[in-house]
PDB file of N, CA and C in Angstrom:
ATOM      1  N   UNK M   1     204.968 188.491 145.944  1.00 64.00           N
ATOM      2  CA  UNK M   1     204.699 187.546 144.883  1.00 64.00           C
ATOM      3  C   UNK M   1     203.195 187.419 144.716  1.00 64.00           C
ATOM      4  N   UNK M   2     202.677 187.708 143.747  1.00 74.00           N
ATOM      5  CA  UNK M   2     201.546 187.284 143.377  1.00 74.00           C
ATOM      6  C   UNK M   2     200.934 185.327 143.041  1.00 74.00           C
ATOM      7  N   UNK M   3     200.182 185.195 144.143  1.00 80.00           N
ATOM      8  CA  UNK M   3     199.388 183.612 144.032  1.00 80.00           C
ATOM      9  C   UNK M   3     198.883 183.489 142.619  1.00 80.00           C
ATOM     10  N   UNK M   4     199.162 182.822 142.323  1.00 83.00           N
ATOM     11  CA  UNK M   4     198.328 181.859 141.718  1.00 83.00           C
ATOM     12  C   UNK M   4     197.298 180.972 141.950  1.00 83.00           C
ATOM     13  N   UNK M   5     196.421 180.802 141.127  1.00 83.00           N
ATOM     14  CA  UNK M   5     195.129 180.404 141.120  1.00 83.00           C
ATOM     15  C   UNK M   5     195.147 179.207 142.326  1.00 83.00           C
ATOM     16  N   UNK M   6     196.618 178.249 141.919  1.00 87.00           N
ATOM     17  CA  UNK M   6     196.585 176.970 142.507  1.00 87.00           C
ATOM     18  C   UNK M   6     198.392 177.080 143.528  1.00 87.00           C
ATOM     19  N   UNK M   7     198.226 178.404 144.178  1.00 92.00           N
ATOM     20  CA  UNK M   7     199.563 178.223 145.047  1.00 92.00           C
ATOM     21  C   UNK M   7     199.041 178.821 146.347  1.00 92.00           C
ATOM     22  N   UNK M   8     199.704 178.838 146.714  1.00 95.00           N
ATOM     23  CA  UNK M   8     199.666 179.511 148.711  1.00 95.00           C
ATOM     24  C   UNK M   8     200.817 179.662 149.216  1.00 95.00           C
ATOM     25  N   UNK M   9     200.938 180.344 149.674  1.00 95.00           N
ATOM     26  CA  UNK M   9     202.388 180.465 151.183  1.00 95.00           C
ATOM     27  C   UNK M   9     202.071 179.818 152.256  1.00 95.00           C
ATOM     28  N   UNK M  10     203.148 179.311 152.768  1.00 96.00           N
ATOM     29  CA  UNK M  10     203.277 178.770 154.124  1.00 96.00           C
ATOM     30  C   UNK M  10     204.438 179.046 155.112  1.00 96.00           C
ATOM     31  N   UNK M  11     203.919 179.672 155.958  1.00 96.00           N
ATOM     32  CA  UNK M  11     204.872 179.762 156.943  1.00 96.00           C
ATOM     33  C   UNK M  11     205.003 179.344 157.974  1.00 96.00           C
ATOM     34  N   UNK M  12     206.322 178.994 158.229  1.00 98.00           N
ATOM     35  CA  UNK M  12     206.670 177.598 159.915  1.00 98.00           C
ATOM     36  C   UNK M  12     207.664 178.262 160.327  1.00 98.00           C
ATOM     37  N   UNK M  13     206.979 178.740 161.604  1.00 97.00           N
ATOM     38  CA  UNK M  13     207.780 179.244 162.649  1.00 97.00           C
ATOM     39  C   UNK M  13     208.561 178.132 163.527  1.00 97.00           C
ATOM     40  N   UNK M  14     209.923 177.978 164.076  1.00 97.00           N
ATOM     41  CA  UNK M  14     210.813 177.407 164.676  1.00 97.00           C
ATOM     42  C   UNK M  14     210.071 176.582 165.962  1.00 97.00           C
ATOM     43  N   UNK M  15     208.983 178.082 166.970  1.00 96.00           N
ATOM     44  CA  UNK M  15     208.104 177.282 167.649  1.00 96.00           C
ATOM     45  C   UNK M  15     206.503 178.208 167.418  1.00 96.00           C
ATOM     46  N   UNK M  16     205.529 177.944 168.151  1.00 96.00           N
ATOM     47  CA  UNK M  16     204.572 178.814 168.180  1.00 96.00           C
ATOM     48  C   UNK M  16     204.779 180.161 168.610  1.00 96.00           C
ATOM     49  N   UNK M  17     204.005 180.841 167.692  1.00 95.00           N
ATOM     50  CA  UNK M  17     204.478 182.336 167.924  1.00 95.00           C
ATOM     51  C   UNK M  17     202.734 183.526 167.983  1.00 95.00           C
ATOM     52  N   UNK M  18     202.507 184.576 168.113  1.00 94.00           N
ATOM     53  CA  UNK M  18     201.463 185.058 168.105  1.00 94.00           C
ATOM     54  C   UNK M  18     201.607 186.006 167.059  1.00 94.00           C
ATOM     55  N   UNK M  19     200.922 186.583 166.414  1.00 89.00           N
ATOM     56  CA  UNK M  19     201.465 187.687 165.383  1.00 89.00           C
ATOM     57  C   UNK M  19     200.690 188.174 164.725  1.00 89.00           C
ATOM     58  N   UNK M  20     200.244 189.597 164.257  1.00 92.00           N
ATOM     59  CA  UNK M  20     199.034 189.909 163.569  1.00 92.00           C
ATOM     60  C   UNK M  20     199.761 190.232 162.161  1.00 92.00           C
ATOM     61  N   UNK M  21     198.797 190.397 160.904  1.00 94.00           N
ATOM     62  CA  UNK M  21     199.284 190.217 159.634  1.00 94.00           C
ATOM     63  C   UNK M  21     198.440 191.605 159.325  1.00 94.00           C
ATOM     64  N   UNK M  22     199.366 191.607 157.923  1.00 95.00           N
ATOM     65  CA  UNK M  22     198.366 193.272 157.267  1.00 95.00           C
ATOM     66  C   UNK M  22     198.291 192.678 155.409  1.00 95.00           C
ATOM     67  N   UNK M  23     197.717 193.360 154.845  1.00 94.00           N
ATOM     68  CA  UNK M  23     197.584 192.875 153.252  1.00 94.00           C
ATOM     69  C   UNK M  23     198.164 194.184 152.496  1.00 94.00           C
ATOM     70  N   UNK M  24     198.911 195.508 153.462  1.00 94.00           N
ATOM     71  CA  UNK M  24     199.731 196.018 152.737  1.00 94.00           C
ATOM     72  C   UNK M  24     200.108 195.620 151.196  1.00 94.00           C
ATOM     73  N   UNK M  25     200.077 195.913 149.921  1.00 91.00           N
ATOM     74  CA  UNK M  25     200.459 195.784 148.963  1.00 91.00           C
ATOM     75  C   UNK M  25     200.177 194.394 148.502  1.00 91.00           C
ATOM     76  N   UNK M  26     199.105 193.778 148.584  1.00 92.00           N
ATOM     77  CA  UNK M  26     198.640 192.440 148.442  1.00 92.00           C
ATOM     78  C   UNK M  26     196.925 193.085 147.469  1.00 92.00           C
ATOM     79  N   UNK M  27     197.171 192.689 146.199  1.00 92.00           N
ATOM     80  CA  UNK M  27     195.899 193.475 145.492  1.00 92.00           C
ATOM     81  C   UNK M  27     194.839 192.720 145.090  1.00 92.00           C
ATOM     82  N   UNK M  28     194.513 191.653 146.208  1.00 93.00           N
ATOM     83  CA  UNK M  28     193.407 190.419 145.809  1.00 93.00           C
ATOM     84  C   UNK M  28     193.450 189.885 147.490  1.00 93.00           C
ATOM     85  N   UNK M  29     192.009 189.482 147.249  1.00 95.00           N
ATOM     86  CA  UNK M  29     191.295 189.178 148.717  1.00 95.00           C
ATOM     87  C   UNK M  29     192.192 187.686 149.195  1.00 95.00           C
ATOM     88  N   UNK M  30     192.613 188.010 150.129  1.00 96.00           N
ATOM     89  CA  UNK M  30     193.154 186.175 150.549  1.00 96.00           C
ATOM     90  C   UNK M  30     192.346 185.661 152.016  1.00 96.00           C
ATOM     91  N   UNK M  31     192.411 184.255 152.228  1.00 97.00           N
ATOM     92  CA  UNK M  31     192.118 183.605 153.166  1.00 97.00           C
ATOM     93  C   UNK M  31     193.570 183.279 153.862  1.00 97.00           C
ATOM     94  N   UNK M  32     193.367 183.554 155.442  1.00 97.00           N
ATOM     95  CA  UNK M  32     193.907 183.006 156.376  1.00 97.00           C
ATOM     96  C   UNK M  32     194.095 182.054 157.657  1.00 97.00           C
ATOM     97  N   UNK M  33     195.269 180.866 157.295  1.00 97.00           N
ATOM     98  CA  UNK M  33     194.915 180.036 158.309  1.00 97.00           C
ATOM     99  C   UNK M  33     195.818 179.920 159.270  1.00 97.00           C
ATOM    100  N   UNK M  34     195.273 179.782 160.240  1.00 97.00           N
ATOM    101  CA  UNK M  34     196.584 179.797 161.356  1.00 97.00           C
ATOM    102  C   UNK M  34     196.573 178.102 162.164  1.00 97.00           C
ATOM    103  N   UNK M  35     197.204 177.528 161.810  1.00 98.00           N
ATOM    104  CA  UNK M  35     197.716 176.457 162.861  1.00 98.00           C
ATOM    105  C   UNK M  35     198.724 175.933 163.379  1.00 98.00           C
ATOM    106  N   UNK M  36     198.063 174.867 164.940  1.00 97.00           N
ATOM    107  CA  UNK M  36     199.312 174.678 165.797  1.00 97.00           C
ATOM    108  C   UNK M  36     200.460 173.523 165.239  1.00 97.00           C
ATOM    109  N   UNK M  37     200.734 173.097 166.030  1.00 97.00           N
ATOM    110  CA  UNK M  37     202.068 172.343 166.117  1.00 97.00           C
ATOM    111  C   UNK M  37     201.289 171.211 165.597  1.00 97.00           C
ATOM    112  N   UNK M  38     200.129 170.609 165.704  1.00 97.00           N
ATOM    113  CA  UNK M  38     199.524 169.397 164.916  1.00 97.00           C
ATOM    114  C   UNK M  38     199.442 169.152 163.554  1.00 97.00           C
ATOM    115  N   UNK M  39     199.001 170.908 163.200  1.00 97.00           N
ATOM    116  CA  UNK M  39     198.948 171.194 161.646  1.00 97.00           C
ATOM    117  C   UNK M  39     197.189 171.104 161.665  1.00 97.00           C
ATOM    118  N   UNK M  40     197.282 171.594 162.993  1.00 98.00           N
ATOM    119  CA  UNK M  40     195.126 171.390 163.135  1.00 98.00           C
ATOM    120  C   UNK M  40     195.137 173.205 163.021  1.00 98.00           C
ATOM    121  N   UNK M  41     194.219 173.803 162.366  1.00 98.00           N
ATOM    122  CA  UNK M  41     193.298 175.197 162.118  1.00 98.00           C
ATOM    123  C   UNK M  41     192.605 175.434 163.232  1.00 98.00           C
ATOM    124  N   UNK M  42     193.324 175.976 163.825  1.00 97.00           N
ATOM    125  CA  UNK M  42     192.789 176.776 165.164  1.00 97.00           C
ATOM    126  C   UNK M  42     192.388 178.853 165.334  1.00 97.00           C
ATOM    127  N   UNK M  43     192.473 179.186 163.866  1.00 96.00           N
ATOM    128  CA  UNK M  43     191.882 179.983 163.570  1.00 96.00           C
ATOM    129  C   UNK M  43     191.559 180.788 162.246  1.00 96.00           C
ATOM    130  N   UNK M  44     190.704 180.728 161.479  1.00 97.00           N
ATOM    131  CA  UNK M  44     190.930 181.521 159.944  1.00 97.00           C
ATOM    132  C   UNK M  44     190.383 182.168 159.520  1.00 97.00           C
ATOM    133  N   UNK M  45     190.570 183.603 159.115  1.00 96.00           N
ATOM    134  CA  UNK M  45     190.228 184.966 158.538  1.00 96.00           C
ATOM    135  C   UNK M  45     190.178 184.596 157.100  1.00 96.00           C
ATOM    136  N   UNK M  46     188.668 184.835 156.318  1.00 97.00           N
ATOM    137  CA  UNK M  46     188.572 184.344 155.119  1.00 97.00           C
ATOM    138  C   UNK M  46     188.067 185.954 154.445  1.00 97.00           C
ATOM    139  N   UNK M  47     188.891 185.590 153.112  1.00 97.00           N
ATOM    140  CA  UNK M  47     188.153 187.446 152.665  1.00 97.00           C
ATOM    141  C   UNK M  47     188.158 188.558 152.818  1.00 97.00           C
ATOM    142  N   UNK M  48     189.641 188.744 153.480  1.00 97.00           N
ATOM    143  CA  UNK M  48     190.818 189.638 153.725  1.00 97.00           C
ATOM    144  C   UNK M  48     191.014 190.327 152.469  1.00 97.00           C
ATOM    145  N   UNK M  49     190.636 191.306 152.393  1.00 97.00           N
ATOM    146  CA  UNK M  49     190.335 192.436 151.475  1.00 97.00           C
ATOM    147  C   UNK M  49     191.771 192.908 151.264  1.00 97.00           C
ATOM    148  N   UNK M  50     192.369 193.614 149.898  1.00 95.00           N
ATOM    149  CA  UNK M  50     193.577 194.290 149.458  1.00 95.00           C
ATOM    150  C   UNK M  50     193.762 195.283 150.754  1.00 95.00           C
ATOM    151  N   UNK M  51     194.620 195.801 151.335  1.00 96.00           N
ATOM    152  CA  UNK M  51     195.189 196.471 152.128  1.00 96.00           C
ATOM    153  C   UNK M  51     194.772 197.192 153.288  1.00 96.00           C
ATOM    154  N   UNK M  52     194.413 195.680 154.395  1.00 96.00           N
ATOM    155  CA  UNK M  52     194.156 196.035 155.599  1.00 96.00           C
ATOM    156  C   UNK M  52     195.371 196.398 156.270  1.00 96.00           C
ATOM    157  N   UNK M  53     195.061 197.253 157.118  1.00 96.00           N
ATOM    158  CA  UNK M  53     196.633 197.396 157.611  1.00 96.00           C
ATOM    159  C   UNK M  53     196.572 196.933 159.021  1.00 96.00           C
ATOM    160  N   UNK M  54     195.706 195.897 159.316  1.00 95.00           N
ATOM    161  CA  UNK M  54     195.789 194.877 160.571  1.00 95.00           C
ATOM    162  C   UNK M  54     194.646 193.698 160.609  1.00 95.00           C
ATOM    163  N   UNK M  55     195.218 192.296 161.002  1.00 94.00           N
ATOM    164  CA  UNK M  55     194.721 191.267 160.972  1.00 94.00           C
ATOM    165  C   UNK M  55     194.941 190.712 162.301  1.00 94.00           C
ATOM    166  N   UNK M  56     193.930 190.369 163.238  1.00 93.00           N
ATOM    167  CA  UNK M  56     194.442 189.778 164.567  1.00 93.00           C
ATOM    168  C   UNK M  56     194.932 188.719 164.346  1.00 93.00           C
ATOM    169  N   UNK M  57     195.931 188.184 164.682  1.00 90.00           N
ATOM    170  CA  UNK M  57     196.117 186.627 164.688  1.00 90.00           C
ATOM    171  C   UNK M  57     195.842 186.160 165.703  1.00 90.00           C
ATOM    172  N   UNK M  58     196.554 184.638 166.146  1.00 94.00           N
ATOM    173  CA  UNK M  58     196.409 183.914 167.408  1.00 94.00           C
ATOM    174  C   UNK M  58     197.756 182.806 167.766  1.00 94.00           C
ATOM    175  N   UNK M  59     198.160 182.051 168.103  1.00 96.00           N
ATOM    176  CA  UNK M  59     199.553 181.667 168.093  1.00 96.00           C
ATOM    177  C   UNK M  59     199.086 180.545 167.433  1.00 96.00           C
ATOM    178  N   UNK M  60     200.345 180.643 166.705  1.00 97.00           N
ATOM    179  CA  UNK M  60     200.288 179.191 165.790  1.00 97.00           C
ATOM    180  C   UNK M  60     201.776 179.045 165.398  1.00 97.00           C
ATOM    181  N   UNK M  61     201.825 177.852 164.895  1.00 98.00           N
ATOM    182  CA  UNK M  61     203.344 177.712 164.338  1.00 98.00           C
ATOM    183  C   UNK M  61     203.018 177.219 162.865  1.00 98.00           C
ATOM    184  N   UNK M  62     202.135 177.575 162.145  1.00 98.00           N
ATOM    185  CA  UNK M  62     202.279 177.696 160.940  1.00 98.00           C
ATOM    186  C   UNK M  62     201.158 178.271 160.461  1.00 98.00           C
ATOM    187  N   UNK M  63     201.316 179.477 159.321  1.00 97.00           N
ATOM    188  CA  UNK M  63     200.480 180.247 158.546  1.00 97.00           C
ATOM    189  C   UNK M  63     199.874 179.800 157.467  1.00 97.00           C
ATOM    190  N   UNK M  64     199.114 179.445 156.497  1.00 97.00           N
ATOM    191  CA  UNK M  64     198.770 179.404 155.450  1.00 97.00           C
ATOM    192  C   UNK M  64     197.928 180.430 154.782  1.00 97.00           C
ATOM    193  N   UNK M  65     198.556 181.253 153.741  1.00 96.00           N
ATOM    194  CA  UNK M  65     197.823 182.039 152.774  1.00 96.00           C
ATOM    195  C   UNK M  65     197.377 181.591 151.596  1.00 96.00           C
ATOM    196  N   UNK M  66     196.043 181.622 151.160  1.00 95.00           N
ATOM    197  CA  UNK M  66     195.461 181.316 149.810  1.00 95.00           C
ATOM    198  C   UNK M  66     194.887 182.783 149.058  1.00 95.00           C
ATOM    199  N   UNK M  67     194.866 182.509 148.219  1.00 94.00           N
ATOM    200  CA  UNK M  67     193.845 183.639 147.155  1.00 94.00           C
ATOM    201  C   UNK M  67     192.289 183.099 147.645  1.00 94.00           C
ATOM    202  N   UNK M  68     191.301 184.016 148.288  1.00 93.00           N
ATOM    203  CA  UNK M  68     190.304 183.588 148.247  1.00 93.00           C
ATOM    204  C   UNK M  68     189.358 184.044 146.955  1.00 93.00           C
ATOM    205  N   UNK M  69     188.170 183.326 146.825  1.00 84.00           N
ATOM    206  CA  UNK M  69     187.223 183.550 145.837  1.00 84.00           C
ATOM    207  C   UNK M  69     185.418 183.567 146.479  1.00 84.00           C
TER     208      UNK M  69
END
């Protein structure tokens, strides 16, 4: 799905999980946030270029993707 100017994904894992991400088929730079169980940003990759095919993550139990600018 392509973002919109004013949308994002979010993803909530069941519990904390570790997991690296790729921008495979994603054709616009996004920002990434990773946080814990508080909903506190405990790590974020900003300016994630169209089709890296690896992003380290760190454990979190919820993702947030934006369109960056």
């Amino acid at each position: 799905k392509k973002l919109k100017d004013d949308e994002a994904l979010l993803f909530v894992f069941d519990e904390p999980v570790k997991l690296g991400l790729h921008t495979l088929f994603v054709f616009y730079p996004i920002d990434i946030y990773f946080l814990n169980e508080n909903k506190k940003v405990v790590y974020s990759v900003l300016n994630v270029k169209p089709f890296t095919p690896y992003i380290k993550g760190v454990e979190a139990k919820y993702v947030l993707e934006l369109r960056s600018y």
